[in-house]
Amino acid sequence: SSLPIPSATRVAMLRSLTRIVAPPRVRLLVTSRPVQSWTSTPPAMAIKVGDTLPSVQVHDGSPGNKVDIKELFAGKKGVLFGVPGAFTPTCTSAHVPSYVDKAAELKAKGVEVIATISVNDSFVMSAWGQTFGATDIKFLADAGSQFAQATGLVLDTEQVLGNLGNARLKRFAMYIEDSKVTGVAVVGVDGKVNEDTFADKALEHFSK
């Protein structure tokens, strides 16, 4: 028969077994420093009067025809107005038509460049522009949202994401001289409404 194991030996064996089976204790380090996010970056501050346009490339007519926004307005007086989407109701029935109707008057005020921009691909923007006939308006595509992000004008409300599928540009009008912003109106900011971004307001600005 086997010999009995002394009590002290049994205790030592149990302690050894516990060290092997039991998981190591985890020490939690508590810190007051904020957790850093690696998945997103803070949104840019919205562009304002006195700022220079960002040097961002957008598409004019096709992906192969890239235009630098800053260079487009360099040494020129112009209007850049943004819309949430091509072929959308207000943009098609009111916003763009206001500039089509007032283009000649704006040119008479010294405006050399009139352009609209949207987060759409260049083929969609080109097709949309053709529905207005021959105009002096450029239809620029911010396909990758670089301009929207650089200017802090990203529109990503729940309604927009649900209806349009992705973040877009806020509706705005920007008045520019030599690539510098001399006036800007953004719908929803400082009580601005759609009509504050239409061509009549641009005429008022350049008539001062």
Short mmCIF file of N, CA and C in Angstrom, two decimals, residues 17-180:
data_model
loop_
_atom_site.label_atom_id
_atom_site.label_comp_id
_atom_site.label_asym_id
_atom_site.label_seq_id
_atom_site.Cartn_x
_atom_site.Cartn_y
_atom_site.Cartn_z
N LEU A 17 0.21 23.66 -7.48
CA LEU A 17 -0.80 23.43 -8.51
C LEU A 17 -1.60 24.70 -8.78
N THR A 18 -1.90 25.46 -7.74
CA THR A 18 -2.66 26.71 -7.89
C THR A 18 -1.90 27.72 -8.75
N ARG A 19 -0.58 27.79 -8.53
CA ARG A 19 0.25 28.73 -9.30
C ARG A 19 0.26 28.38 -10.77
N ILE A 20 0.14 27.08 -11.08
CA ILE A 20 0.17 26.64 -12.47
C ILE A 20 -1.17 26.89 -13.16
N VAL A 21 -2.28 26.61 -12.48
CA VAL A 21 -3.61 26.66 -13.08
C VAL A 21 -4.21 28.05 -13.07
N ALA A 22 -4.08 28.75 -11.98
CA ALA A 22 -4.74 30.06 -11.83
C ALA A 22 -4.12 31.09 -12.76
N PRO A 23 -4.95 31.93 -13.41
CA PRO A 23 -4.42 32.96 -14.31
C PRO A 23 -3.71 34.04 -13.51
N PRO A 24 -2.74 34.69 -14.10
CA PRO A 24 -2.03 35.75 -13.38
C PRO A 24 -2.94 36.94 -13.12
N ARG A 25 -2.68 37.61 -12.05
CA ARG A 25 -3.47 38.79 -11.73
C ARG A 25 -3.11 39.92 -12.69
N VAL A 26 -4.14 40.63 -13.13
CA VAL A 26 -3.93 41.75 -14.06
C VAL A 26 -4.01 43.04 -13.28
N ARG A 27 -2.98 43.84 -13.41
CA ARG A 27 -2.97 45.14 -12.72
C ARG A 27 -3.49 46.19 -13.68
N LEU A 28 -4.50 46.92 -13.27
CA LEU A 28 -5.09 47.97 -14.09
C LEU A 28 -4.41 49.29 -13.78
N LEU A 29 -3.98 49.95 -14.84
CA LEU A 29 -3.35 51.25 -14.69
C LEU A 29 -4.39 52.33 -14.95
N VAL A 30 -4.71 53.09 -13.95
CA VAL A 30 -5.70 54.16 -14.08
C VAL A 30 -4.97 55.45 -14.38
N THR A 31 -5.40 56.11 -15.42
CA THR A 31 -4.77 57.37 -15.82
C THR A 31 -5.82 58.40 -16.13
N SER A 32 -5.50 59.64 -15.90
CA SER A 32 -6.43 60.74 -16.18
C SER A 32 -6.26 61.27 -17.59
N ARG A 33 -5.29 60.75 -18.34
CA ARG A 33 -5.06 61.23 -19.70
C ARG A 33 -6.16 60.73 -20.62
N PRO A 34 -6.65 61.55 -21.54
CA PRO A 34 -7.73 61.13 -22.44
C PRO A 34 -7.27 60.03 -23.38
N VAL A 35 -8.22 59.21 -23.80
CA VAL A 35 -7.93 58.15 -24.75
C VAL A 35 -7.80 58.76 -26.14
N GLN A 36 -6.75 58.41 -26.84
CA GLN A 36 -6.52 58.97 -28.17
C GLN A 36 -7.20 58.10 -29.22
N SER A 37 -7.91 58.75 -30.14
CA SER A 37 -8.59 58.01 -31.20
C SER A 37 -7.69 57.94 -32.42
N TRP A 38 -7.61 56.75 -32.99
CA TRP A 38 -6.81 56.55 -34.19
C TRP A 38 -7.69 56.35 -35.41
N THR A 39 -8.99 56.50 -35.25
CA THR A 39 -9.90 56.22 -36.35
C THR A 39 -10.48 57.48 -36.98
N SER A 40 -10.30 58.61 -36.36
CA SER A 40 -10.86 59.83 -36.94
C SER A 40 -10.03 61.02 -36.52
N THR A 41 -10.18 62.12 -37.23
CA THR A 41 -9.48 63.35 -36.91
C THR A 41 -10.51 64.44 -36.63
N PRO A 42 -10.15 65.40 -35.78
CA PRO A 42 -11.10 66.47 -35.47
C PRO A 42 -11.49 67.21 -36.74
N PRO A 43 -12.76 67.64 -36.85
CA PRO A 43 -13.18 68.37 -38.04
C PRO A 43 -12.48 69.71 -38.14
N ALA A 44 -12.23 70.15 -39.36
CA ALA A 44 -11.58 71.43 -39.57
C ALA A 44 -12.54 72.56 -39.18
N MET A 45 -11.96 73.68 -38.75
CA MET A 45 -12.78 74.84 -38.46
C MET A 45 -13.38 75.34 -39.77
N ALA A 46 -14.65 75.78 -39.72
CA ALA A 46 -15.31 76.25 -40.93
C ALA A 46 -14.58 77.48 -41.49
N ILE A 47 -14.44 77.51 -42.79
CA ILE A 47 -13.77 78.61 -43.45
C ILE A 47 -14.53 79.91 -43.19
N LYS A 48 -13.81 81.02 -43.09
CA LYS A 48 -14.43 82.29 -42.73
C LYS A 48 -13.83 83.42 -43.55
N VAL A 49 -14.44 84.60 -43.43
CA VAL A 49 -13.95 85.78 -44.14
C VAL A 49 -12.50 86.05 -43.73
N GLY A 50 -11.68 86.30 -44.73
CA GLY A 50 -10.27 86.56 -44.48
C GLY A 50 -9.39 85.35 -44.72
N ASP A 51 -10.00 84.16 -44.75
CA ASP A 51 -9.23 82.94 -45.01
C ASP A 51 -8.90 82.81 -46.49
N THR A 52 -7.83 82.11 -46.75
CA THR A 52 -7.46 81.78 -48.14
C THR A 52 -8.02 80.41 -48.48
N LEU A 53 -8.49 80.26 -49.69
CA LEU A 53 -9.02 78.97 -50.12
C LEU A 53 -7.96 77.88 -49.98
N PRO A 54 -8.35 76.68 -49.58
CA PRO A 54 -7.38 75.59 -49.49
C PRO A 54 -6.93 75.15 -50.88
N SER A 55 -5.71 74.68 -50.97
CA SER A 55 -5.20 74.16 -52.24
C SER A 55 -5.65 72.71 -52.35
N VAL A 56 -6.85 72.53 -52.89
CA VAL A 56 -7.46 71.20 -53.00
C VAL A 56 -7.85 70.95 -54.45
N GLN A 57 -7.58 69.77 -54.93
CA GLN A 57 -7.93 69.44 -56.31
C GLN A 57 -9.32 68.83 -56.39
N VAL A 58 -10.10 69.33 -57.33
CA VAL A 58 -11.43 68.80 -57.62
C VAL A 58 -11.49 68.49 -59.12
N HIS A 59 -12.57 67.88 -59.55
CA HIS A 59 -12.69 67.50 -60.96
C HIS A 59 -13.66 68.43 -61.69
N ASP A 60 -13.27 68.78 -62.90
CA ASP A 60 -14.10 69.65 -63.73
C ASP A 60 -14.43 68.92 -65.03
N GLY A 61 -15.59 68.28 -65.07
CA GLY A 61 -16.02 67.60 -66.28
C GLY A 61 -15.67 66.14 -66.36
N SER A 62 -14.48 65.77 -65.86
CA SER A 62 -14.05 64.37 -65.90
C SER A 62 -12.96 64.18 -64.84
N PRO A 63 -12.73 62.94 -64.42
CA PRO A 63 -11.70 62.69 -63.40
C PRO A 63 -10.30 63.11 -63.87
N GLY A 64 -10.08 63.10 -65.17
CA GLY A 64 -8.77 63.46 -65.69
C GLY A 64 -8.51 64.95 -65.71
N ASN A 65 -9.56 65.75 -65.58
CA ASN A 65 -9.41 67.21 -65.61
C ASN A 65 -9.46 67.74 -64.19
N LYS A 66 -8.29 67.79 -63.56
CA LYS A 66 -8.22 68.22 -62.16
C LYS A 66 -7.97 69.73 -62.08
N VAL A 67 -8.66 70.35 -61.14
CA VAL A 67 -8.55 71.79 -60.95
C VAL A 67 -8.24 72.07 -59.50
N ASP A 68 -7.26 72.91 -59.26
CA ASP A 68 -6.93 73.34 -57.90
C ASP A 68 -7.82 74.54 -57.56
N ILE A 69 -8.63 74.39 -56.54
CA ILE A 69 -9.58 75.45 -56.17
C ILE A 69 -8.87 76.78 -55.91
N LYS A 70 -7.80 76.74 -55.20
CA LYS A 70 -7.07 77.98 -54.89
C LYS A 70 -6.57 78.65 -56.17
N GLU A 71 -6.01 77.85 -57.07
CA GLU A 71 -5.48 78.40 -58.32
C GLU A 71 -6.59 78.89 -59.24
N LEU A 72 -7.76 78.24 -59.17
CA LEU A 72 -8.89 78.65 -60.02
C LEU A 72 -9.27 80.10 -59.79
N PHE A 73 -9.19 80.54 -58.52
CA PHE A 73 -9.61 81.90 -58.17
C PHE A 73 -8.42 82.85 -57.98
N ALA A 74 -7.21 82.39 -58.25
CA ALA A 74 -6.04 83.24 -58.08
C ALA A 74 -6.10 84.44 -59.02
N GLY A 75 -5.97 85.62 -58.45
CA GLY A 75 -5.99 86.85 -59.23
C GLY A 75 -7.34 87.20 -59.82
N LYS A 76 -8.39 86.52 -59.37
CA LYS A 76 -9.72 86.75 -59.94
C LYS A 76 -10.76 87.00 -58.86
N LYS A 77 -11.85 87.61 -59.29
CA LYS A 77 -13.01 87.80 -58.44
C LYS A 77 -14.02 86.71 -58.82
N GLY A 78 -14.60 86.05 -57.81
CA GLY A 78 -15.50 84.97 -58.16
C GLY A 78 -16.48 84.57 -57.07
N VAL A 79 -17.37 83.68 -57.46
CA VAL A 79 -18.37 83.12 -56.54
C VAL A 79 -18.25 81.60 -56.60
N LEU A 80 -18.20 80.99 -55.44
CA LEU A 80 -18.23 79.54 -55.34
C LEU A 80 -19.40 79.19 -54.44
N PHE A 81 -20.36 78.43 -54.98
CA PHE A 81 -21.49 78.04 -54.13
C PHE A 81 -21.60 76.52 -54.08
N GLY A 82 -21.86 76.03 -52.88
CA GLY A 82 -21.92 74.59 -52.66
C GLY A 82 -23.34 74.11 -52.49
N VAL A 83 -23.58 72.89 -52.95
CA VAL A 83 -24.91 72.28 -52.84
C VAL A 83 -24.76 70.86 -52.29
N PRO A 84 -25.79 70.37 -51.59
CA PRO A 84 -25.72 69.02 -51.03
C PRO A 84 -25.68 67.91 -52.07
N GLY A 85 -26.27 68.15 -53.25
CA GLY A 85 -26.24 67.08 -54.24
C GLY A 85 -26.78 67.50 -55.59
N ALA A 86 -26.16 66.98 -56.64
CA ALA A 86 -26.66 67.20 -57.99
C ALA A 86 -28.03 66.56 -58.15
N PHE A 87 -28.87 67.18 -58.94
CA PHE A 87 -30.21 66.68 -59.26
C PHE A 87 -31.16 66.67 -58.06
N THR A 88 -30.75 67.21 -56.92
CA THR A 88 -31.66 67.29 -55.78
C THR A 88 -32.60 68.48 -55.97
N PRO A 89 -33.78 68.45 -55.35
CA PRO A 89 -34.84 69.42 -55.67
C PRO A 89 -34.47 70.90 -55.57
N THR A 90 -34.09 71.37 -54.39
CA THR A 90 -33.81 72.80 -54.22
C THR A 90 -32.62 73.25 -55.05
N CYS A 91 -31.60 72.40 -55.12
CA CYS A 91 -30.41 72.73 -55.89
C CYS A 91 -30.74 72.91 -57.37
N THR A 92 -31.63 72.06 -57.87
CA THR A 92 -31.97 72.06 -59.29
C THR A 92 -33.01 73.11 -59.66
N SER A 93 -33.97 73.31 -58.78
CA SER A 93 -35.08 74.21 -59.12
C SER A 93 -34.84 75.66 -58.71
N ALA A 94 -33.92 75.90 -57.77
CA ALA A 94 -33.77 77.27 -57.28
C ALA A 94 -32.32 77.75 -57.19
N HIS A 95 -31.45 76.95 -56.58
CA HIS A 95 -30.10 77.45 -56.30
C HIS A 95 -29.30 77.72 -57.59
N VAL A 96 -29.10 76.68 -58.40
CA VAL A 96 -28.35 76.88 -59.64
C VAL A 96 -29.06 77.86 -60.58
N PRO A 97 -30.38 77.74 -60.78
CA PRO A 97 -31.06 78.69 -61.66
C PRO A 97 -30.87 80.15 -61.26
N SER A 98 -30.73 80.42 -59.97
CA SER A 98 -30.54 81.81 -59.55
C SER A 98 -29.23 82.36 -60.13
N TYR A 99 -28.20 81.54 -60.21
CA TYR A 99 -26.92 81.97 -60.77
C TYR A 99 -26.94 81.97 -62.30
N VAL A 100 -27.69 81.07 -62.88
CA VAL A 100 -27.84 81.07 -64.34
C VAL A 100 -28.49 82.39 -64.77
N ASP A 101 -29.53 82.79 -64.04
CA ASP A 101 -30.27 84.01 -64.38
C ASP A 101 -29.46 85.27 -64.14
N LYS A 102 -28.58 85.25 -63.13
CA LYS A 102 -27.85 86.46 -62.75
C LYS A 102 -26.40 86.47 -63.21
N ALA A 103 -26.01 85.48 -63.99
CA ALA A 103 -24.61 85.37 -64.40
C ALA A 103 -24.11 86.62 -65.12
N ALA A 104 -24.90 87.13 -66.04
CA ALA A 104 -24.49 88.32 -66.80
C ALA A 104 -24.32 89.52 -65.88
N GLU A 105 -25.22 89.67 -64.92
CA GLU A 105 -25.13 90.80 -63.98
C GLU A 105 -23.91 90.67 -63.08
N LEU A 106 -23.61 89.44 -62.67
CA LEU A 106 -22.42 89.22 -61.85
C LEU A 106 -21.16 89.53 -62.65
N LYS A 107 -21.14 89.12 -63.92
CA LYS A 107 -19.99 89.40 -64.77
C LYS A 107 -19.80 90.91 -64.92
N ALA A 108 -20.91 91.62 -64.99
CA ALA A 108 -20.84 93.08 -65.13
C ALA A 108 -20.25 93.73 -63.88
N LYS A 109 -20.33 93.03 -62.75
CA LYS A 109 -19.76 93.52 -61.50
C LYS A 109 -18.30 93.11 -61.34
N GLY A 110 -17.76 92.49 -62.36
CA GLY A 110 -16.35 92.10 -62.31
C GLY A 110 -16.09 90.67 -61.89
N VAL A 111 -17.15 89.91 -61.70
CA VAL A 111 -16.99 88.51 -61.32
C VAL A 111 -16.53 87.71 -62.54
N GLU A 112 -15.39 87.06 -62.42
CA GLU A 112 -14.82 86.32 -63.54
C GLU A 112 -15.09 84.82 -63.49
N VAL A 113 -15.28 84.29 -62.28
CA VAL A 113 -15.50 82.85 -62.12
C VAL A 113 -16.76 82.62 -61.29
N ILE A 114 -17.67 81.82 -61.84
CA ILE A 114 -18.86 81.37 -61.09
C ILE A 114 -18.82 79.85 -61.13
N ALA A 115 -18.78 79.24 -59.97
CA ALA A 115 -18.68 77.78 -59.92
C ALA A 115 -19.53 77.22 -58.79
N THR A 116 -20.10 76.05 -59.06
CA THR A 116 -20.79 75.32 -58.01
C THR A 116 -20.02 74.04 -57.75
N ILE A 117 -20.13 73.54 -56.53
CA ILE A 117 -19.37 72.35 -56.14
C ILE A 117 -20.24 71.45 -55.28
N SER A 118 -20.07 70.15 -55.46
CA SER A 118 -20.86 69.18 -54.70
C SER A 118 -20.06 67.90 -54.53
N VAL A 119 -20.39 67.15 -53.49
CA VAL A 119 -19.77 65.84 -53.29
C VAL A 119 -20.51 64.83 -54.18
N ASN A 120 -20.12 64.84 -55.43
CA ASN A 120 -20.62 63.90 -56.45
C ASN A 120 -19.44 63.60 -57.36
N ASP A 121 -19.58 62.57 -58.20
CA ASP A 121 -18.50 62.33 -59.16
C ASP A 121 -18.66 63.29 -60.34
N SER A 122 -17.59 63.42 -61.11
CA SER A 122 -17.56 64.41 -62.19
C SER A 122 -18.55 64.10 -63.30
N PHE A 123 -18.86 62.83 -63.51
CA PHE A 123 -19.80 62.48 -64.57
C PHE A 123 -21.21 62.95 -64.21
N VAL A 124 -21.57 62.79 -62.95
CA VAL A 124 -22.88 63.25 -62.48
C VAL A 124 -22.95 64.77 -62.56
N MET A 125 -21.90 65.44 -62.11
CA MET A 125 -21.90 66.91 -62.13
C MET A 125 -21.96 67.44 -63.56
N SER A 126 -21.26 66.80 -64.47
CA SER A 126 -21.27 67.22 -65.86
C SER A 126 -22.66 67.04 -66.48
N ALA A 127 -23.27 65.90 -66.21
CA ALA A 127 -24.62 65.63 -66.74
C ALA A 127 -25.63 66.61 -66.15
N TRP A 128 -25.47 66.92 -64.88
CA TRP A 128 -26.37 67.88 -64.23
C TRP A 128 -26.21 69.26 -64.86
N GLY A 129 -24.98 69.66 -65.09
CA GLY A 129 -24.73 70.97 -65.69
C GLY A 129 -25.36 71.11 -67.06
N GLN A 130 -25.36 70.03 -67.82
CA GLN A 130 -25.93 70.07 -69.16
C GLN A 130 -27.43 70.31 -69.17
N THR A 131 -28.10 69.99 -68.07
CA THR A 131 -29.55 70.20 -68.00
C THR A 131 -29.91 71.68 -67.95
N PHE A 132 -28.93 72.53 -67.65
CA PHE A 132 -29.19 73.98 -67.57
C PHE A 132 -28.82 74.69 -68.88
N GLY A 133 -28.41 73.92 -69.87
CA GLY A 133 -28.03 74.53 -71.13
C GLY A 133 -26.66 75.17 -71.05
N ALA A 134 -26.35 76.01 -72.01
CA ALA A 134 -25.06 76.69 -72.05
C ALA A 134 -25.02 77.77 -70.97
N THR A 135 -24.10 77.65 -70.05
CA THR A 135 -23.97 78.63 -68.98
C THR A 135 -22.50 78.96 -68.77
N ASP A 136 -22.25 80.01 -67.98
CA ASP A 136 -20.88 80.37 -67.61
C ASP A 136 -20.49 79.75 -66.28
N ILE A 137 -21.28 78.82 -65.80
CA ILE A 137 -21.05 78.23 -64.49
C ILE A 137 -20.25 76.94 -64.62
N LYS A 138 -19.23 76.81 -63.78
CA LYS A 138 -18.46 75.58 -63.71
C LYS A 138 -19.14 74.63 -62.71
N PHE A 139 -19.23 73.36 -63.07
CA PHE A 139 -19.81 72.35 -62.19
C PHE A 139 -18.69 71.44 -61.70
N LEU A 140 -18.22 71.71 -60.49
CA LEU A 140 -17.04 71.03 -59.95
C LEU A 140 -17.45 69.86 -59.04
N ALA A 141 -16.69 68.78 -59.16
CA ALA A 141 -16.98 67.57 -58.37
C ALA A 141 -15.94 67.40 -57.26
N ASP A 142 -16.42 67.42 -56.04
CA ASP A 142 -15.57 67.14 -54.88
C ASP A 142 -15.76 65.67 -54.51
N ALA A 143 -15.34 64.81 -55.43
CA ALA A 143 -15.67 63.38 -55.34
C ALA A 143 -15.20 62.73 -54.04
N GLY A 144 -14.03 63.12 -53.56
CA GLY A 144 -13.50 62.52 -52.35
C GLY A 144 -13.73 63.32 -51.09
N SER A 145 -14.54 64.37 -51.18
CA SER A 145 -14.86 65.25 -50.03
C SER A 145 -13.65 66.01 -49.48
N GLN A 146 -12.58 66.11 -50.26
CA GLN A 146 -11.41 66.83 -49.75
C GLN A 146 -11.71 68.30 -49.49
N PHE A 147 -12.45 68.92 -50.41
CA PHE A 147 -12.77 70.33 -50.21
C PHE A 147 -13.70 70.50 -49.01
N ALA A 148 -14.71 69.65 -48.92
CA ALA A 148 -15.66 69.72 -47.80
C ALA A 148 -14.94 69.61 -46.47
N GLN A 149 -13.99 68.70 -46.38
CA GLN A 149 -13.27 68.50 -45.13
C GLN A 149 -12.30 69.65 -44.85
N ALA A 150 -11.62 70.11 -45.89
CA ALA A 150 -10.63 71.18 -45.71
C ALA A 150 -11.26 72.48 -45.27
N THR A 151 -12.51 72.71 -45.66
CA THR A 151 -13.20 73.96 -45.33
C THR A 151 -14.14 73.84 -44.13
N GLY A 152 -14.25 72.64 -43.57
CA GLY A 152 -15.14 72.45 -42.43
C GLY A 152 -16.60 72.56 -42.80
N LEU A 153 -16.93 72.21 -44.05
CA LEU A 153 -18.31 72.35 -44.53
C LEU A 153 -18.97 71.00 -44.82
N VAL A 154 -18.55 69.98 -44.09
CA VAL A 154 -19.14 68.65 -44.26
C VAL A 154 -20.56 68.64 -43.70
N LEU A 155 -21.48 68.08 -44.47
CA LEU A 155 -22.87 67.93 -44.05
C LEU A 155 -23.13 66.44 -43.83
N ASP A 156 -23.26 66.03 -42.56
CA ASP A 156 -23.41 64.61 -42.27
C ASP A 156 -24.51 64.33 -41.25
N THR A 157 -25.62 65.05 -41.39
CA THR A 157 -26.74 64.82 -40.50
C THR A 157 -27.35 63.44 -40.77
N GLU A 158 -28.12 62.96 -39.81
CA GLU A 158 -28.76 61.65 -39.96
C GLU A 158 -29.66 61.63 -41.19
N GLN A 159 -30.36 62.73 -41.44
CA GLN A 159 -31.26 62.81 -42.60
C GLN A 159 -30.48 62.71 -43.91
N VAL A 160 -29.36 63.42 -43.99
CA VAL A 160 -28.54 63.39 -45.20
C VAL A 160 -27.97 62.00 -45.43
N LEU A 161 -27.44 61.40 -44.39
CA LEU A 161 -26.86 60.07 -44.54
C LEU A 161 -27.92 59.05 -44.93
N GLY A 162 -29.13 59.22 -44.39
CA GLY A 162 -30.21 58.29 -44.71
C GLY A 162 -30.74 58.47 -46.13
N ASN A 163 -30.81 59.73 -46.59
CA ASN A 163 -31.40 60.01 -47.91
C ASN A 163 -30.39 59.98 -49.05
N LEU A 164 -29.16 60.43 -48.78
CA LEU A 164 -28.17 60.54 -49.85
C LEU A 164 -27.06 59.50 -49.75
N GLY A 165 -26.99 58.80 -48.63
CA GLY A 165 -26.07 57.68 -48.52
C GLY A 165 -24.69 57.98 -47.96
N ASN A 166 -24.27 59.23 -48.02
CA ASN A 166 -22.95 59.58 -47.50
C ASN A 166 -22.91 61.08 -47.18
N ALA A 167 -21.87 61.49 -46.49
CA ALA A 167 -21.73 62.90 -46.13
C ALA A 167 -21.60 63.76 -47.38
N ARG A 168 -22.14 64.97 -47.31
CA ARG A 168 -22.14 65.90 -48.45
C ARG A 168 -21.59 67.26 -48.03
N LEU A 169 -21.76 68.22 -48.91
CA LEU A 169 -21.38 69.61 -48.62
C LEU A 169 -22.58 70.37 -48.09
N LYS A 170 -22.33 71.24 -47.14
CA LYS A 170 -23.39 72.15 -46.70
C LYS A 170 -23.71 73.11 -47.84
N ARG A 171 -24.93 73.63 -47.82
CA ARG A 171 -25.29 74.64 -48.82
C ARG A 171 -24.65 75.96 -48.39
N PHE A 172 -23.89 76.55 -49.30
CA PHE A 172 -23.18 77.79 -48.95
C PHE A 172 -22.94 78.63 -50.20
N ALA A 173 -22.56 79.87 -49.97
CA ALA A 173 -22.08 80.75 -51.04
C ALA A 173 -20.84 81.45 -50.50
N MET A 174 -19.82 81.49 -51.32
CA MET A 174 -18.55 82.08 -50.92
C MET A 174 -18.14 83.11 -51.96
N TYR A 175 -17.81 84.30 -51.51
CA TYR A 175 -17.39 85.37 -52.41
C TYR A 175 -15.88 85.53 -52.27
N ILE A 176 -15.20 85.54 -53.39
CA ILE A 176 -13.74 85.39 -53.37
C ILE A 176 -13.07 86.45 -54.22
N GLU A 177 -11.93 86.93 -53.74
CA GLU A 177 -11.08 87.83 -54.50
C GLU A 177 -9.64 87.38 -54.34
N ASP A 178 -9.02 87.01 -55.45
CA ASP A 178 -7.64 86.52 -55.45
C ASP A 178 -7.46 85.39 -54.42
N SER A 179 -8.35 84.42 -54.48
CA SER A 179 -8.31 83.22 -53.64
C SER A 179 -8.58 83.48 -52.16
N LYS A 180 -8.95 84.70 -51.82
CA LYS A 180 -9.25 85.02 -50.43
C LYS A 180 -10.74 85.24 -50.26
#
